[in-house]
Amino acid sequence: MVRAGLSAAKVTEAAAEMADEVGLDQVTISALARRFGVKDASLYSHVKNLRELRVRIALLGGEEMTERIAAEVAGRAGRDALVAFANAYRRFALEHPGRYAATQMRFDPEEVADSVALRRSIELTYGMLRAYGLTEPDLTDAGRLLRAAFHGYIHLELSGGFAHPREVEDSWSRSLDALHVLLENWPSH
Amino acid sequence: MVRAGLSAAKVTEAAAEMADEVGLDQVTISALARRFGVKDASLYSHVKNLRELRVRIALLGGEEMTERIAAEVAGRAGRDALVAFANAYRRFALEHPGRYAATQMRFDPEEVADSVALRRSIELTYGMLRAYGLTEPDLTDAGRLLRAAFHGYIHLELSGGFAHPREVEDSWSRSLDALHVLLENWPSH
DNA sequence: CACCGTTCCTAGACTCTCTAGGTAGAACCC
DNA sequence: GGGTTCTACCTAGAGAGTCTAGGAACGGTG
């Protein structure tokens, strides 16, 4: 008997790759087992169930994503930081749609409680916004709007919601200009 | 034998209701059949398959949503129209999360080709933006950003992404203020 | 070498989608 | 009222997926 030599980490990595290729909801225990040349039941030694597998994809994706964003934003402020953040965010989501989709799942608080990436990504956003001179509660409001705009844009783009011929690239960078202007003129009170 | 008296419309309506109650991905043919006290196979007389059922939910939801938005926006312009549009959009999504989720599916062009609601919702957005004095291509760019912001906000809210204690209601209306300012100062060229 | 934990297996229960072909109610028409 | 036809609903079953229980073989450790 030749063993595949699996582990929780290997299974998660392969699942993430599969999610990027065929979509998160096409990642099934049995399809993954097939990919490893192994029986379904074997995977349950490494992963509790399908739900947990997807959460693992999300945690992996979240880490990779914030790492890339952090690297791009490092040393920048204001418009430069905003553009770097946004482009790193979007590029990751487009290159890794499955991982990205996983990060958008609904989690129980305890599932992501010990996720460093989550906390770090919030810090990154707030740091960026503070450079615009914002303070609470504007910080929270602007942060939410920014996250919503980024996520909404990518979601619509990935789901084919932009049918109009105008290039999404152009639209995107013009939207970033607009958001920059918005943050500079955030209406306080 | 007592008949349930089903039809495609009744099945769709019940499926939409079910989606709002338990989530779109919990709407299965068998669960729906159970709800009607009927065997799974019986539903296939009314609906081609699960995919088509979900598309029907989306089309139904889309119609209801644009109808409500149109009613709220009618006769308003500028900030009033923006706020009315946004609030109607959000309220519908929060009251009908299943229907709303269905409208965010990825569709083949032909599936939604004859959807009046889709075209009307685009017209509504563009009408609103023209009142801000925008012209192409700013119209498209601003429209995309607006849709992204609305959708992103609701998606994050529905998926529990706003953990911070600050009231979402307040954040939301402040974000609408901000978007209003943004549209008034949209950076052309 | 014998022990032990881990990896992988078989077997099977349960759920879901969807097809093929059959039965029984309702509506029409003479 | 009896026959025809449409269609709502049925049984039966194939196929795919999740997941559990319990067993076998491999790898490393004493």
PDB file of N, CA, C and O in Angstrom, chain B residues 11 17 41 51 56 58 68 73-74 77 79 89 104 111 115-116 125 143 147 154 156 160 165-166 170 177 189:
ATOM      1  N   VAL B  11     -44.684  27.272  -6.293  1.00  0.00           N
ATOM      2  CA  VAL B  11     -43.434  26.652  -5.870  1.00  0.00           C
ATOM      3  C   VAL B  11     -42.360  27.721  -5.675  1.00  0.00           C
ATOM      4  O   VAL B  11     -41.646  27.725  -4.671  1.00  0.00           O
ATOM      5  N   GLU B  17     -39.806  32.226   0.119  1.00  0.00           N
ATOM      6  CA  GLU B  17     -40.091  32.376   1.540  1.00  0.00           C
ATOM      7  C   GLU B  17     -39.114  31.539   2.370  1.00  0.00           C
ATOM      8  O   GLU B  17     -38.566  31.980   3.373  1.00  0.00           O
ATOM      9  N   ALA B  41     -39.911  14.042  -6.481  1.00  0.00           N
ATOM     10  CA  ALA B  41     -40.066  13.952  -7.932  1.00  0.00           C
ATOM     11  C   ALA B  41     -41.212  14.816  -8.445  1.00  0.00           C
ATOM     12  O   ALA B  41     -41.187  15.279  -9.585  1.00  0.00           O
ATOM     13  N   ARG B  51     -31.148  24.512  -9.956  1.00  0.00           N
ATOM     14  CA  ARG B  51     -30.617  25.753 -10.518  1.00  0.00           C
ATOM     15  C   ARG B  51     -31.745  26.678 -10.980  1.00  0.00           C
ATOM     16  O   ARG B  51     -31.771  27.858 -10.655  1.00  0.00           O
ATOM     17  N   ARG B  56     -35.381  31.414 -10.501  1.00  0.00           N
ATOM     18  CA  ARG B  56     -36.740  31.938 -10.336  1.00  0.00           C
ATOM     19  C   ARG B  56     -36.839  32.792  -9.079  1.00  0.00           C
ATOM     20  O   ARG B  56     -37.499  33.841  -9.075  1.00  0.00           O
ATOM     21  N   ALA B  58     -34.486  34.430  -7.776  1.00  0.00           N
ATOM     22  CA  ALA B  58     -33.749  35.660  -8.074  1.00  0.00           C
ATOM     23  C   ALA B  58     -34.603  36.623  -8.884  1.00  0.00           C
ATOM     24  O   ALA B  58     -34.657  37.826  -8.591  1.00  0.00           O
ATOM     25  N   ARG B  68     -39.958  48.211  -5.218  1.00  0.00           N
ATOM     26  CA  ARG B  68     -39.939  48.967  -3.966  1.00  0.00           C
ATOM     27  C   ARG B  68     -39.022  50.171  -4.056  1.00  0.00           C
ATOM     28  O   ARG B  68     -39.334  51.251  -3.548  1.00  0.00           O
ATOM     29  N   VAL B  73     -38.076  56.103  -4.677  1.00  0.00           N
ATOM     30  CA  VAL B  73     -37.281  57.131  -5.342  1.00  0.00           C
ATOM     31  C   VAL B  73     -38.162  58.115  -6.112  1.00  0.00           C
ATOM     32  O   VAL B  73     -37.792  59.270  -6.306  1.00  0.00           O
ATOM     33  N   ALA B  74     -39.342  57.631  -6.507  1.00  0.00           N
ATOM     34  CA  ALA B  74     -40.220  58.426  -7.373  1.00  0.00           C
ATOM     35  C   ALA B  74     -40.410  59.841  -6.839  1.00  0.00           C
ATOM     36  O   ALA B  74     -40.774  60.030  -5.667  1.00  0.00           O
ATOM     37  N   ALA B  77     -34.954  63.689  -5.959  1.00  0.00           N
ATOM     38  CA  ALA B  77     -33.707  63.872  -6.694  1.00  0.00           C
ATOM     39  C   ALA B  77     -32.603  64.225  -5.714  1.00  0.00           C
ATOM     40  O   ALA B  77     -32.865  64.575  -4.556  1.00  0.00           O
ATOM     41  N   ARG B  79     -29.818  64.279  -2.985  1.00  0.00           N
ATOM     42  CA  ARG B  79     -29.622  63.555  -1.739  1.00  0.00           C
ATOM     43  C   ARG B  79     -30.851  62.747  -1.339  1.00  0.00           C
ATOM     44  O   ARG B  79     -30.727  61.601  -0.899  1.00  0.00           O
ATOM     45  N   TYR B  89     -33.145  49.768  -0.780  1.00  0.00           N
ATOM     46  CA  TYR B  89     -32.269  48.652  -1.151  1.00  0.00           C
ATOM     47  C   TYR B  89     -31.909  47.844   0.089  1.00  0.00           C
ATOM     48  O   TYR B  89     -32.104  46.627   0.147  1.00  0.00           O
ATOM     49  N   GLN B 104     -27.870  37.840  -6.299  1.00  0.00           N
ATOM     50  CA  GLN B 104     -26.427  38.023  -6.430  1.00  0.00           C
ATOM     51  C   GLN B 104     -25.737  36.814  -7.053  1.00  0.00           C
ATOM     52  O   GLN B 104     -24.513  36.741  -7.084  1.00  0.00           O
ATOM     53  N   GLU B 111     -30.337  33.841 -19.204  1.00  0.00           N
ATOM     54  CA  GLU B 111     -31.250  33.560 -18.095  1.00  0.00           C
ATOM     55  C   GLU B 111     -31.998  34.813 -17.645  1.00  0.00           C
ATOM     56  O   GLU B 111     -33.124  34.733 -17.175  1.00  0.00           O
ATOM     57  N   SER B 115     -35.461  40.120 -18.354  1.00  0.00           N
ATOM     58  CA  SER B 115     -35.842  40.651 -17.053  1.00  0.00           C
ATOM     59  C   SER B 115     -36.005  42.167 -17.145  1.00  0.00           C
ATOM     60  O   SER B 115     -35.044  42.901 -17.321  1.00  0.00           O
ATOM     61  N   VAL B 116     -37.243  42.601 -17.031  1.00  0.00           N
ATOM     62  CA  VAL B 116     -37.519  44.040 -17.057  1.00  0.00           C
ATOM     63  C   VAL B 116     -36.895  44.705 -15.833  1.00  0.00           C
ATOM     64  O   VAL B 116     -36.368  45.814 -15.892  1.00  0.00           O
ATOM     65  N   THR B 125     -30.749  53.859 -11.261  1.00  0.00           N
ATOM     66  CA  THR B 125     -29.448  54.317 -10.784  1.00  0.00           C
ATOM     67  C   THR B 125     -28.944  55.473 -11.636  1.00  0.00           C
ATOM     68  O   THR B 125     -28.494  56.503 -11.105  1.00  0.00           O
ATOM     69  N   GLY B 143     -21.743  54.738 -10.840  1.00  0.00           N
ATOM     70  CA  GLY B 143     -22.771  53.714 -10.671  1.00  0.00           C
ATOM     71  C   GLY B 143     -22.182  52.429 -10.119  1.00  0.00           C
ATOM     72  O   GLY B 143     -22.751  51.809  -9.220  1.00  0.00           O
ATOM     73  N   ARG B 147     -23.144  50.823  -6.485  1.00  0.00           N
ATOM     74  CA  ARG B 147     -23.658  49.455  -6.361  1.00  0.00           C
ATOM     75  C   ARG B 147     -22.755  48.627  -5.464  1.00  0.00           C
ATOM     76  O   ARG B 147     -23.211  47.850  -4.627  1.00  0.00           O
ATOM     77  N   ILE B 154     -24.294  45.647   2.714  1.00  0.00           N
ATOM     78  CA  ILE B 154     -25.330  44.697   3.119  1.00  0.00           C
ATOM     79  C   ILE B 154     -24.744  43.294   3.289  1.00  0.00           C
ATOM     80  O   ILE B 154     -25.109  42.575   4.215  1.00  0.00           O
ATOM     81  N   LEU B 156     -21.684  42.480   4.117  1.00  0.00           N
ATOM     82  CA  LEU B 156     -20.920  42.426   5.363  1.00  0.00           C
ATOM     83  C   LEU B 156     -21.859  42.404   6.561  1.00  0.00           C
ATOM     84  O   LEU B 156     -21.639  41.669   7.525  1.00  0.00           O
ATOM     85  N   GLY B 160     -22.403  39.122   9.268  1.00  0.00           N
ATOM     86  CA  GLY B 160     -21.881  39.353  10.611  1.00  0.00           C
ATOM     87  C   GLY B 160     -20.500  39.973  10.628  1.00  0.00           C
ATOM     88  O   GLY B 160     -19.759  39.816  11.590  1.00  0.00           O
ATOM     89  N   PRO B 165     -18.903  47.516  18.187  1.00  0.00           N
ATOM     90  CA  PRO B 165     -20.169  47.832  18.863  1.00  0.00           C
ATOM     91  C   PRO B 165     -20.963  48.978  18.239  1.00  0.00           C
ATOM     92  O   PRO B 165     -22.174  49.035  18.384  1.00  0.00           O
ATOM     93  N   ARG B 166     -20.278  49.886  17.521  1.00  0.00           N
ATOM     94  CA  ARG B 166     -21.016  51.045  16.981  1.00  0.00           C
ATOM     95  C   ARG B 166     -22.200  50.585  16.134  1.00  0.00           C
ATOM     96  O   ARG B 166     -22.093  49.697  15.295  1.00  0.00           O
ATOM     97  N   ASP B 170     -26.288  53.920  12.446  1.00  0.00           N
ATOM     98  CA  ASP B 170     -25.603  55.211  12.427  1.00  0.00           C
ATOM     99  C   ASP B 170     -24.525  55.224  11.360  1.00  0.00           C
ATOM    100  O   ASP B 170     -24.426  56.160  10.572  1.00  0.00           O
ATOM    101  N   ASP B 177     -24.278  59.944   3.823  1.00  0.00           N
ATOM    102  CA  ASP B 177     -23.838  61.344   3.760  1.00  0.00           C
ATOM    103  C   ASP B 177     -22.558  61.445   2.950  1.00  0.00           C
ATOM    104  O   ASP B 177     -22.419  62.307   2.083  1.00  0.00           O
ATOM    105  N   HIS B 189     -12.239  63.458 -15.110  1.00  0.00           N
ATOM    106  CA  HIS B 189     -10.948  63.405 -15.798  1.00  0.00           C
ATOM    107  C   HIS B 189      -9.811  62.997 -14.899  1.00  0.00           C
ATOM    108  O   HIS B 189      -9.759  62.141 -14.177  1.00  0.00           O
TER     109      HIS B 189
END
